[in-house]
Short mmCIF file of N, CA, C and O in Angstrom, two decimals:
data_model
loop_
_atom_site.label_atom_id
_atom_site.label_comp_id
_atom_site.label_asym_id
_atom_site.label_seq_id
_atom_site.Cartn_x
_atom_site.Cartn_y
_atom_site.Cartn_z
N UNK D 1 -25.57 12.91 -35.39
CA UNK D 1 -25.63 12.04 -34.24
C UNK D 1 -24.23 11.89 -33.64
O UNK D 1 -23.26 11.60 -34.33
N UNK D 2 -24.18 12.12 -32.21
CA UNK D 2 -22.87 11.48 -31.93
C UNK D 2 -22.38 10.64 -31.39
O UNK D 2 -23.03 10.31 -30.40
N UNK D 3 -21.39 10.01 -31.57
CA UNK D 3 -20.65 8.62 -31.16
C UNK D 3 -20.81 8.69 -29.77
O UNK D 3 -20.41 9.71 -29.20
N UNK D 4 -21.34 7.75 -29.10
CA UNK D 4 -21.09 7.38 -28.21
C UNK D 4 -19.63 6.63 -27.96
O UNK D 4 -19.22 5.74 -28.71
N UNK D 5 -18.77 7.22 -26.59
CA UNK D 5 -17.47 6.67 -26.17
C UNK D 5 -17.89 5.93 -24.81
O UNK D 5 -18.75 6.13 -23.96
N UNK D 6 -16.92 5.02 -25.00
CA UNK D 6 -16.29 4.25 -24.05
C UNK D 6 -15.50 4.28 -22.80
O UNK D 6 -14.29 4.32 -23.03
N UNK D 7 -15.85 4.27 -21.40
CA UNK D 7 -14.80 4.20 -20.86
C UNK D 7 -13.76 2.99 -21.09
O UNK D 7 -14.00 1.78 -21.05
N UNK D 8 -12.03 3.92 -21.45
CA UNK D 8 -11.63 2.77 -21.54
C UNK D 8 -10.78 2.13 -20.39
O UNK D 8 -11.08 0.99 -20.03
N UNK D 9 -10.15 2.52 -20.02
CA UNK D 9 -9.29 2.76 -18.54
C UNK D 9 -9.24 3.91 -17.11
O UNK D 9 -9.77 5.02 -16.99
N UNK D 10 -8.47 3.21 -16.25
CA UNK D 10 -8.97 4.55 -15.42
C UNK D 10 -7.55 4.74 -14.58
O UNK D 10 -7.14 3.94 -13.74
N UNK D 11 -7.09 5.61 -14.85
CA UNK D 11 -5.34 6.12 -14.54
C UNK D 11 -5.84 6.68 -13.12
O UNK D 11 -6.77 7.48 -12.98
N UNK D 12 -4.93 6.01 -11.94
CA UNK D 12 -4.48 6.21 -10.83
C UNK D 12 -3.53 6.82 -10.79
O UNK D 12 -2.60 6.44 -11.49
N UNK D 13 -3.29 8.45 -9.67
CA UNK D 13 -2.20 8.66 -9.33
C UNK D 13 -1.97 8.15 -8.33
O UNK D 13 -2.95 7.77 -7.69
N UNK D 14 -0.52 7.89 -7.70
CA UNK D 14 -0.48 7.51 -6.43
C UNK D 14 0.90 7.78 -5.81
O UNK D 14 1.50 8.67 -6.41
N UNK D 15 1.69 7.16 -4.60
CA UNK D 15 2.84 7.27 -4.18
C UNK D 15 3.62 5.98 -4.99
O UNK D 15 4.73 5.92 -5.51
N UNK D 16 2.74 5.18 -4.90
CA UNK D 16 3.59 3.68 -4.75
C UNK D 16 3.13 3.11 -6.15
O UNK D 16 2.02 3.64 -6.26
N UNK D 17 3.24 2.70 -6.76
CA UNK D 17 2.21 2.40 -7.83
C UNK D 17 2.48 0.78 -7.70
O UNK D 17 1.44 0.13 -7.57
N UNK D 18 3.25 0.31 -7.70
CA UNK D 18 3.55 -1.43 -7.31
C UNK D 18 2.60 -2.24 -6.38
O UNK D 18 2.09 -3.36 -6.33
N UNK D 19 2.62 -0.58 -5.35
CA UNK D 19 1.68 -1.16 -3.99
C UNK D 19 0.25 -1.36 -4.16
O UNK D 19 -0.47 -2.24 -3.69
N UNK D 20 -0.07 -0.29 -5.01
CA UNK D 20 -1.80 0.27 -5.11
C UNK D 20 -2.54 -0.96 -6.30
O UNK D 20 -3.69 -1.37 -6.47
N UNK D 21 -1.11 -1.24 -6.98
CA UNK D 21 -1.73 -2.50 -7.58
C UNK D 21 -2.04 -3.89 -7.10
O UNK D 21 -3.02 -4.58 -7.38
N UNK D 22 -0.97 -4.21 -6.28
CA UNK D 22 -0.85 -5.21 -5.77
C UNK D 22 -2.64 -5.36 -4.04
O UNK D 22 -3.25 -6.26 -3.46
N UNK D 23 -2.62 -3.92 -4.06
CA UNK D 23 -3.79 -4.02 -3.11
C UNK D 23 -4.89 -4.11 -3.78
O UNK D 23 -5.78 -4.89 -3.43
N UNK D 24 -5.06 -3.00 -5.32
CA UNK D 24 -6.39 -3.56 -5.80
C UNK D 24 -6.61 -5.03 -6.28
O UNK D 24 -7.50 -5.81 -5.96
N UNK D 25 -5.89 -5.16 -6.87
CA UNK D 25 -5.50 -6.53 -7.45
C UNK D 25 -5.75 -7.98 -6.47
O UNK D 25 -6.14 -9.03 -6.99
N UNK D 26 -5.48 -7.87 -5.02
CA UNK D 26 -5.75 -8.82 -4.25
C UNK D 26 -6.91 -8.30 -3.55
O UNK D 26 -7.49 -9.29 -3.08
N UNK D 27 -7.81 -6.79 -3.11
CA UNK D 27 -8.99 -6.81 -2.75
C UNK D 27 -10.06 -7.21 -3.63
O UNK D 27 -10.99 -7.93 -3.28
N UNK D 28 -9.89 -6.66 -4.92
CA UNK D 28 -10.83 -7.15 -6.21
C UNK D 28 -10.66 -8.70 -7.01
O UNK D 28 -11.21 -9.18 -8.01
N UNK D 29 -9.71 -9.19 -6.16
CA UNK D 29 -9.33 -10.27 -6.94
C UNK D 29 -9.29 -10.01 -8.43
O UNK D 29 -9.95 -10.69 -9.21
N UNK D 30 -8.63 -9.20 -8.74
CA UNK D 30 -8.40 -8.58 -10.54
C UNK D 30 -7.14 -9.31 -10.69
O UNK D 30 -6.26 -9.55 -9.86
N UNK D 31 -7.22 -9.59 -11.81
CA UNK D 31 -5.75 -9.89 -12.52
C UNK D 31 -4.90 -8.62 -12.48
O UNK D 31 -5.18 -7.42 -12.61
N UNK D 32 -3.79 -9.29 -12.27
CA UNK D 32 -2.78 -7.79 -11.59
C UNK D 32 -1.91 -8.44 -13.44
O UNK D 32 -1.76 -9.58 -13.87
N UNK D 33 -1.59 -7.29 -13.95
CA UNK D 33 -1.14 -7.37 -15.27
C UNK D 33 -0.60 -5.51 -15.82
O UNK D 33 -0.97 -4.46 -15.30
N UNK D 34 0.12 -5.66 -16.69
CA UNK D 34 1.01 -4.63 -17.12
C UNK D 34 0.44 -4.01 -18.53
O UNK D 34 0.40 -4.79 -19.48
N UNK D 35 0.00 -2.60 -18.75
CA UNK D 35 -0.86 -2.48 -19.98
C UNK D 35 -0.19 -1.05 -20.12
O UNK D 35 -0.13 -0.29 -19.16
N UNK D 36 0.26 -0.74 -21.28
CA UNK D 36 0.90 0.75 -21.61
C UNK D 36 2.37 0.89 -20.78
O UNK D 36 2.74 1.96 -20.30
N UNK D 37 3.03 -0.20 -20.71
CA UNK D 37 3.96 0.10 -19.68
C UNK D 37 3.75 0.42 -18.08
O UNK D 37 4.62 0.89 -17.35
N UNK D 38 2.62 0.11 -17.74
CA UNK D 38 2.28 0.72 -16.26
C UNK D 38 1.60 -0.61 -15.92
O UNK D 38 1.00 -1.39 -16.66
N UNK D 39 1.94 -0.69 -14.14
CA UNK D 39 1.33 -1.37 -13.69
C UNK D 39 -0.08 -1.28 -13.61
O UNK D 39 -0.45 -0.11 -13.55
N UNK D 40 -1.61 -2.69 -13.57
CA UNK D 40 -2.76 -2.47 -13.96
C UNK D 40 -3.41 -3.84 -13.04
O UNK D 40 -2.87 -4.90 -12.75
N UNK D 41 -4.46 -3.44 -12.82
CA UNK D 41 -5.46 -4.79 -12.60
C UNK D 41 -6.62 -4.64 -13.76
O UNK D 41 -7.06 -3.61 -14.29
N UNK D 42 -6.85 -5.61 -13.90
CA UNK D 42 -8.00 -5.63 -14.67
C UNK D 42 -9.06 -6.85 -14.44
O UNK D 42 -8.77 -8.03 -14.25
N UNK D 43 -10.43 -6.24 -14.51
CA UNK D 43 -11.44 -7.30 -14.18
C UNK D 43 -11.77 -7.95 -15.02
O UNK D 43 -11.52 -7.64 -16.18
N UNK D 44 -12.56 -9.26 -14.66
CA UNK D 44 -13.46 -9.88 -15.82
C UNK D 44 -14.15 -9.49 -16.52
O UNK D 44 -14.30 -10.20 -17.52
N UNK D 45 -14.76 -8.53 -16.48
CA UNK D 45 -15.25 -7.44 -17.64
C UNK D 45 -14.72 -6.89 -18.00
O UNK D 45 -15.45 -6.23 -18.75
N UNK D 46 -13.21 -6.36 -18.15
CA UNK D 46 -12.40 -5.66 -18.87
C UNK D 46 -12.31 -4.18 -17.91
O UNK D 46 -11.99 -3.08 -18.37
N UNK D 47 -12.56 -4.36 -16.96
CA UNK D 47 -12.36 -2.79 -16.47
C UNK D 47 -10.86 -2.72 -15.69
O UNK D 47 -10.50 -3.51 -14.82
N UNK D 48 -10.13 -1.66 -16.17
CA UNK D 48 -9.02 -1.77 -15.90
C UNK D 48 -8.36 -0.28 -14.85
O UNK D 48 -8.03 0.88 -15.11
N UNK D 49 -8.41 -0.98 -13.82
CA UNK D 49 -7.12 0.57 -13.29
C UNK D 49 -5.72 0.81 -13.50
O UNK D 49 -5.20 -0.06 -12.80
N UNK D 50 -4.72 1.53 -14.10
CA UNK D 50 -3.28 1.67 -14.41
C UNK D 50 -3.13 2.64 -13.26
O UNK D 50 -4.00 3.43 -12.88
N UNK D 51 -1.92 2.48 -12.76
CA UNK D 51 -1.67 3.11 -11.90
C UNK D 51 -0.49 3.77 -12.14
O UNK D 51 0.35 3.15 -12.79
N UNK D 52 -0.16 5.12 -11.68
CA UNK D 52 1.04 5.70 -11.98
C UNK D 52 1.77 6.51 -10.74
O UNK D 52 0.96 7.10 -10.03
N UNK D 53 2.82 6.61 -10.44
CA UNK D 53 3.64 7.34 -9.82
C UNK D 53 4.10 8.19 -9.68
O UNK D 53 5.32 8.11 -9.86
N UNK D 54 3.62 9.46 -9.31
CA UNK D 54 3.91 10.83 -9.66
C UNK D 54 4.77 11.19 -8.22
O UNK D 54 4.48 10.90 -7.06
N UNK D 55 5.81 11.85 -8.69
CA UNK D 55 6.93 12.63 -7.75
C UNK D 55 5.83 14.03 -6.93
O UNK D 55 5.11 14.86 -7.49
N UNK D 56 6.05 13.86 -5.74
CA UNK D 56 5.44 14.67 -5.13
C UNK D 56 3.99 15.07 -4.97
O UNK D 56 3.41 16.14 -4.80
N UNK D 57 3.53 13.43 -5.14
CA UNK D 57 2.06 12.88 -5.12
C UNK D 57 1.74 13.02 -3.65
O UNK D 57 2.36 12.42 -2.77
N UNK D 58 0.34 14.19 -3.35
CA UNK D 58 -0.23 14.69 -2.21
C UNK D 58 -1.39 13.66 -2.36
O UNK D 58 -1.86 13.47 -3.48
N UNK D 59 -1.89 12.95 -1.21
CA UNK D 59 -2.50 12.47 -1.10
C UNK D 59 -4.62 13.06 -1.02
O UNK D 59 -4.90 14.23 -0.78
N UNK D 60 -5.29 12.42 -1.17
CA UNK D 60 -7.01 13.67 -0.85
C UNK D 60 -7.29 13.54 0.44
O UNK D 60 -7.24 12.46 1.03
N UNK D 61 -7.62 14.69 0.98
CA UNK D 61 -8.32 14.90 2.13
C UNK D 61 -10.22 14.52 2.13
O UNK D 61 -11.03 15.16 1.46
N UNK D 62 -10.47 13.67 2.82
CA UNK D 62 -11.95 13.47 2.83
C UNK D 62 -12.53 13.14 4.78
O UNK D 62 -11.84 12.28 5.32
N UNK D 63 -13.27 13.55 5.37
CA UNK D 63 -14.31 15.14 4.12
C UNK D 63 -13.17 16.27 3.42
O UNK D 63 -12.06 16.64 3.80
N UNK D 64 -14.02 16.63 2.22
CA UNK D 64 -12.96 17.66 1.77
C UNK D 64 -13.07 18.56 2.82
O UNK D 64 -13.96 18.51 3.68
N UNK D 65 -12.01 19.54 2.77
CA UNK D 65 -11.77 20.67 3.42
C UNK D 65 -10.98 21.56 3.20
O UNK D 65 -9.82 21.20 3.06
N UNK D 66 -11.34 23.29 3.08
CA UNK D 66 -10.56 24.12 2.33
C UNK D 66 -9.47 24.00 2.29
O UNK D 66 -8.80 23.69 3.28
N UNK D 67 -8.71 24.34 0.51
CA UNK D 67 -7.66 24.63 1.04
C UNK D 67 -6.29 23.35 0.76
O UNK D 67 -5.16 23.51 0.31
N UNK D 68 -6.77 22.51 1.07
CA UNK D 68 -6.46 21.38 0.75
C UNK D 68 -7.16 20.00 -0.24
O UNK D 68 -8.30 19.84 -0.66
N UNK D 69 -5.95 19.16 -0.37
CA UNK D 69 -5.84 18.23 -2.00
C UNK D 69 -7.34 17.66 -1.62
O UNK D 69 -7.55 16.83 -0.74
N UNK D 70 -8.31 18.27 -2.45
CA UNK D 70 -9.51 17.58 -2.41
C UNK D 70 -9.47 16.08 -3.73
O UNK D 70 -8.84 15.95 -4.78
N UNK D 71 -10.52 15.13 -3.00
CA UNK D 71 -10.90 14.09 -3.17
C UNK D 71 -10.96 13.68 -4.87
O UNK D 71 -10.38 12.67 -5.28
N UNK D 72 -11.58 14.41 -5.60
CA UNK D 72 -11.98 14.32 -7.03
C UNK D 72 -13.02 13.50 -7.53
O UNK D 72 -13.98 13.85 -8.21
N UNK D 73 -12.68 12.19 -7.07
CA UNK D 73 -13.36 11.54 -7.36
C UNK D 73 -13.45 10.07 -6.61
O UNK D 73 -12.57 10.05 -5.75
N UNK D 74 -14.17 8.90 -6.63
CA UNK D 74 -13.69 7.54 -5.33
C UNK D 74 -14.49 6.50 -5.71
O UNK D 74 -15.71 6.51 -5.86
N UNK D 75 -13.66 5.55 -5.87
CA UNK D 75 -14.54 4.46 -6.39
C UNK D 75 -15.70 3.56 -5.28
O UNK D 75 -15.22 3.25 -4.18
N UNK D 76 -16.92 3.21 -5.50
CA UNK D 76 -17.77 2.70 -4.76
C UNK D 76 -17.82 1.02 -5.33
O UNK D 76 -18.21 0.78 -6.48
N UNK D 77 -17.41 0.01 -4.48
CA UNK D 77 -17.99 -1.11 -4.58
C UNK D 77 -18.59 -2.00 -4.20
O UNK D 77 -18.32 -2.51 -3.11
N UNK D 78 -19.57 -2.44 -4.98
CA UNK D 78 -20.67 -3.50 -4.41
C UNK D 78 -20.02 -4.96 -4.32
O UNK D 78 -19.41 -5.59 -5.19
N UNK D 79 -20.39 -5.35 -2.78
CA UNK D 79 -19.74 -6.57 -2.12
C UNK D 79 -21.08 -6.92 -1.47
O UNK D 79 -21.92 -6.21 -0.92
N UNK D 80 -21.01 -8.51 -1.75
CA UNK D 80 -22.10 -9.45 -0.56
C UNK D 80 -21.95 -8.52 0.88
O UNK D 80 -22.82 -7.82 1.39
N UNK D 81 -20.41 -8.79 1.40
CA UNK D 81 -20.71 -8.72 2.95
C UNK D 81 -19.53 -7.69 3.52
O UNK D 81 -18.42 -7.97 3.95
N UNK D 82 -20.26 -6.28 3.34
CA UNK D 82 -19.54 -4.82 3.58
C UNK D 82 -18.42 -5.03 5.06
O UNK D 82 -17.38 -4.38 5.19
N UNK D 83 -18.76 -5.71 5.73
CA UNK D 83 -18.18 -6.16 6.94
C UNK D 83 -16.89 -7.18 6.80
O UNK D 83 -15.84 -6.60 7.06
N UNK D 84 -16.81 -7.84 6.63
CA UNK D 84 -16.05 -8.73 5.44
C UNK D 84 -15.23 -8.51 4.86
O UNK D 84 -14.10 -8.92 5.12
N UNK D 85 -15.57 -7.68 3.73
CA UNK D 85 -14.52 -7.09 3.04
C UNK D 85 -13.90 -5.90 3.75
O UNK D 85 -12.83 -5.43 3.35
N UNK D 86 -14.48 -5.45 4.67
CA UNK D 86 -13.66 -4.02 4.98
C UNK D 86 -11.94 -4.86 5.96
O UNK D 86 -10.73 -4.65 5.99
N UNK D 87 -12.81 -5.72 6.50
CA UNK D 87 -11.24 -6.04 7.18
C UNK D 87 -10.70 -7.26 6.57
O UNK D 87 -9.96 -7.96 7.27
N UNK D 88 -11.01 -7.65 5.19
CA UNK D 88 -10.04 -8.07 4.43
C UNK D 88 -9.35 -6.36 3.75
O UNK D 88 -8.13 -6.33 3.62
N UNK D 89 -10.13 -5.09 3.37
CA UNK D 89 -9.26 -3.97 2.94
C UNK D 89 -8.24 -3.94 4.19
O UNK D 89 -7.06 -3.79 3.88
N UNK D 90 -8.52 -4.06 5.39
CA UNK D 90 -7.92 -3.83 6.57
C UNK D 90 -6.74 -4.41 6.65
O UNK D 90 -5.83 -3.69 7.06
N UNK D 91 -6.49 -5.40 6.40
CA UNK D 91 -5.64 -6.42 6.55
C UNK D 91 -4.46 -6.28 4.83
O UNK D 91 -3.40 -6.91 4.72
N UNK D 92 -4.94 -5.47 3.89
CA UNK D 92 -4.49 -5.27 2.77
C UNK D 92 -3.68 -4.11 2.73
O UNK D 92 -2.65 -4.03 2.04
N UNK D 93 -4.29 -2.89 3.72
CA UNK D 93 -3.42 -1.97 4.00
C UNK D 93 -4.06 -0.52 4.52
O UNK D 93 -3.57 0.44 5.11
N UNK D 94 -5.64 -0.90 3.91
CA UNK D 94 -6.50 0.09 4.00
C UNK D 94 -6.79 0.70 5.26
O UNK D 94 -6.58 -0.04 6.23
N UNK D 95 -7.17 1.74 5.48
CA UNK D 95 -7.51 2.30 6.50
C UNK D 95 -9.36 2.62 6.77
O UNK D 95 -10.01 2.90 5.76
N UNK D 96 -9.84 2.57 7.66
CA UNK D 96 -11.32 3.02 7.54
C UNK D 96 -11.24 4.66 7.76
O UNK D 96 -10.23 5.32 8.03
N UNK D 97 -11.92 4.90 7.65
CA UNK D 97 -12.25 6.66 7.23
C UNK D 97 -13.22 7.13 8.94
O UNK D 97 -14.31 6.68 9.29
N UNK D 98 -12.52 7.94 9.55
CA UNK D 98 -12.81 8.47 10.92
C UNK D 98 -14.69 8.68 10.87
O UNK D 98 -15.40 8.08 11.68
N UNK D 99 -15.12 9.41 10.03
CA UNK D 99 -16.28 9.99 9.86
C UNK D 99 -16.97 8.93 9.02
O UNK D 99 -16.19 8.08 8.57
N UNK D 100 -17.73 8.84 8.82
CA UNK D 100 -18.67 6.99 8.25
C UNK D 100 -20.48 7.84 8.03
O UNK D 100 -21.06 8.23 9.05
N UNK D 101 -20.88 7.95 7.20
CA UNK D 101 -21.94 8.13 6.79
C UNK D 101 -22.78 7.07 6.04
O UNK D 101 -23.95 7.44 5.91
N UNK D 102 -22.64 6.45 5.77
CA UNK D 102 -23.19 5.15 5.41
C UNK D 102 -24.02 3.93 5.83
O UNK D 102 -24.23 2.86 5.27
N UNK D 103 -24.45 4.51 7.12
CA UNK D 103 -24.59 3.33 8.42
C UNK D 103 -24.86 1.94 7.53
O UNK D 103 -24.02 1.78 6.65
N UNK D 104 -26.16 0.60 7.62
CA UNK D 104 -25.54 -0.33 7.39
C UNK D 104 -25.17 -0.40 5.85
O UNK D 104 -24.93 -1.52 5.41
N UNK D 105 -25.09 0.85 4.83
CA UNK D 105 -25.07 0.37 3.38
C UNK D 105 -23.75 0.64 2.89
O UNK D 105 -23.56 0.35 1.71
N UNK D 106 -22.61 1.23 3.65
CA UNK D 106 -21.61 1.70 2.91
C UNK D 106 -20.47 1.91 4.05
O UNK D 106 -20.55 2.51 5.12
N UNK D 107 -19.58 1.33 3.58
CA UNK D 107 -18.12 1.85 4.53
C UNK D 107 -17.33 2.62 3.57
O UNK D 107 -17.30 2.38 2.37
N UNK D 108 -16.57 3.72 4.26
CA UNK D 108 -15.52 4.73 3.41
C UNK D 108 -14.17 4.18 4.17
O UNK D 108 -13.87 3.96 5.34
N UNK D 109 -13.53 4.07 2.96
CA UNK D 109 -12.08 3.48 3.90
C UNK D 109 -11.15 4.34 2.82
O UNK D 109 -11.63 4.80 1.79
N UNK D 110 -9.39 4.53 3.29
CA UNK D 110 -8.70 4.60 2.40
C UNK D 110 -7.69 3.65 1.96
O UNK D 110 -6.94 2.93 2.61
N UNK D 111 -7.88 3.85 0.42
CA UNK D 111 -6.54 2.60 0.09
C UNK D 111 -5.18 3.52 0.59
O UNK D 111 -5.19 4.63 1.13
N UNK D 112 -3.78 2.49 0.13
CA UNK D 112 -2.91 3.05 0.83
C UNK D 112 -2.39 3.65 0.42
O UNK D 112 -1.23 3.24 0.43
N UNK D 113 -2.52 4.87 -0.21
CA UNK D 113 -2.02 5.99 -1.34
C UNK D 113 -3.05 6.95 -0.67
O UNK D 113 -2.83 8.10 -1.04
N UNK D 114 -4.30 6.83 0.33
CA UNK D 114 -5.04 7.72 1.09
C UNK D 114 -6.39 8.41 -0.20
O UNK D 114 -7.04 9.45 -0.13
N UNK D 115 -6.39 7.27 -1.33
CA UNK D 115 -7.40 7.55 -1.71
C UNK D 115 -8.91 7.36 -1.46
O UNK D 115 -9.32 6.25 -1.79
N UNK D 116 -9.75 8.15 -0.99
CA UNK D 116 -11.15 7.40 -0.51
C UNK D 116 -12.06 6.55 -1.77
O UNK D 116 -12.32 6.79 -2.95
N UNK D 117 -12.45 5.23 -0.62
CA UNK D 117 -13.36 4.22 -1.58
C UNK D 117 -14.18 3.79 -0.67
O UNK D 117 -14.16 3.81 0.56
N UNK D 118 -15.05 3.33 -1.62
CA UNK D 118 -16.58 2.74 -0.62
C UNK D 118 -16.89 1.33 -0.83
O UNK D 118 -17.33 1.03 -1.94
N UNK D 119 -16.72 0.24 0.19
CA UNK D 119 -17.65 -0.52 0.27
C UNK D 119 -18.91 -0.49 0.50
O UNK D 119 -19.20 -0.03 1.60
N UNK D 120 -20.17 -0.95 -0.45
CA UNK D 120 -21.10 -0.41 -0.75
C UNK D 120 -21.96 -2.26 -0.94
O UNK D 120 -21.77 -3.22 -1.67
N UNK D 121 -23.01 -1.89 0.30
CA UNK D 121 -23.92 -3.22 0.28
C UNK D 121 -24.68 -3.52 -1.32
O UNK D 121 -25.33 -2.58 -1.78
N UNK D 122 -24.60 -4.75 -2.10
CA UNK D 122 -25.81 -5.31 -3.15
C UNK D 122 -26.84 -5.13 -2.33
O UNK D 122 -27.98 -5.41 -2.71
#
């Protein structure tokens, strides 16, 4: 039988790492806190992003497109009021995403490191 694992953390690359915390940290209302030496938010359930700073950190292109730093991967979150929160992300630093597929259930915006995330209707 095998062990089931845990996610335990989830390592951000980024430009800024001070910044990307300080934005998740005040959009998620997470405790903004320091874990492995790296800056981190972490939620009331224990879910934690660390964020790190890599020299000559290319930002993702979304939609992907050949050729260039594709996306990988993007976090989706569920919020009461998708409208709401997008221009509190707005006002945090975020950008909304040109192309929008989501009509009323989902906004794509980028945080400010140009990673794509989704506000995503309960």
């Amino acid at each position: 039988m095998r062990q089931e694992a845990l996610l335990g953390n989830v390592m951000v690359d980024c430009d800024d790492e001070r910044k990307l915390q300080k934005f998740y940290g005040e959009l998620l209302g997470w405790e903004m806190c320091e874990l492995f030496g790296r800056p981190a938010v972490r939620s009331a359930t224990g879910i934690v992003f660390l964020f790190m700073e890599e020299p000559g950190y290319i930002p993702p292109i979304w939609p992907e497109a050949n050729e260039k730093q594709q996306k990988q991967m993007h976090f989706d979150f569920q919020v009461d009021d998708v409208l709401e929160m997008a221009e509190a992300a707005k006002e945090l630093g975020a950008v909304m995403a040109e192309d929008q597929y989501g009509g009323d259930d989902f906004i794509t915006m980028f945080d400010p490191s140009g990673h794509p995330f989704c506000l995503c209707r309960k």
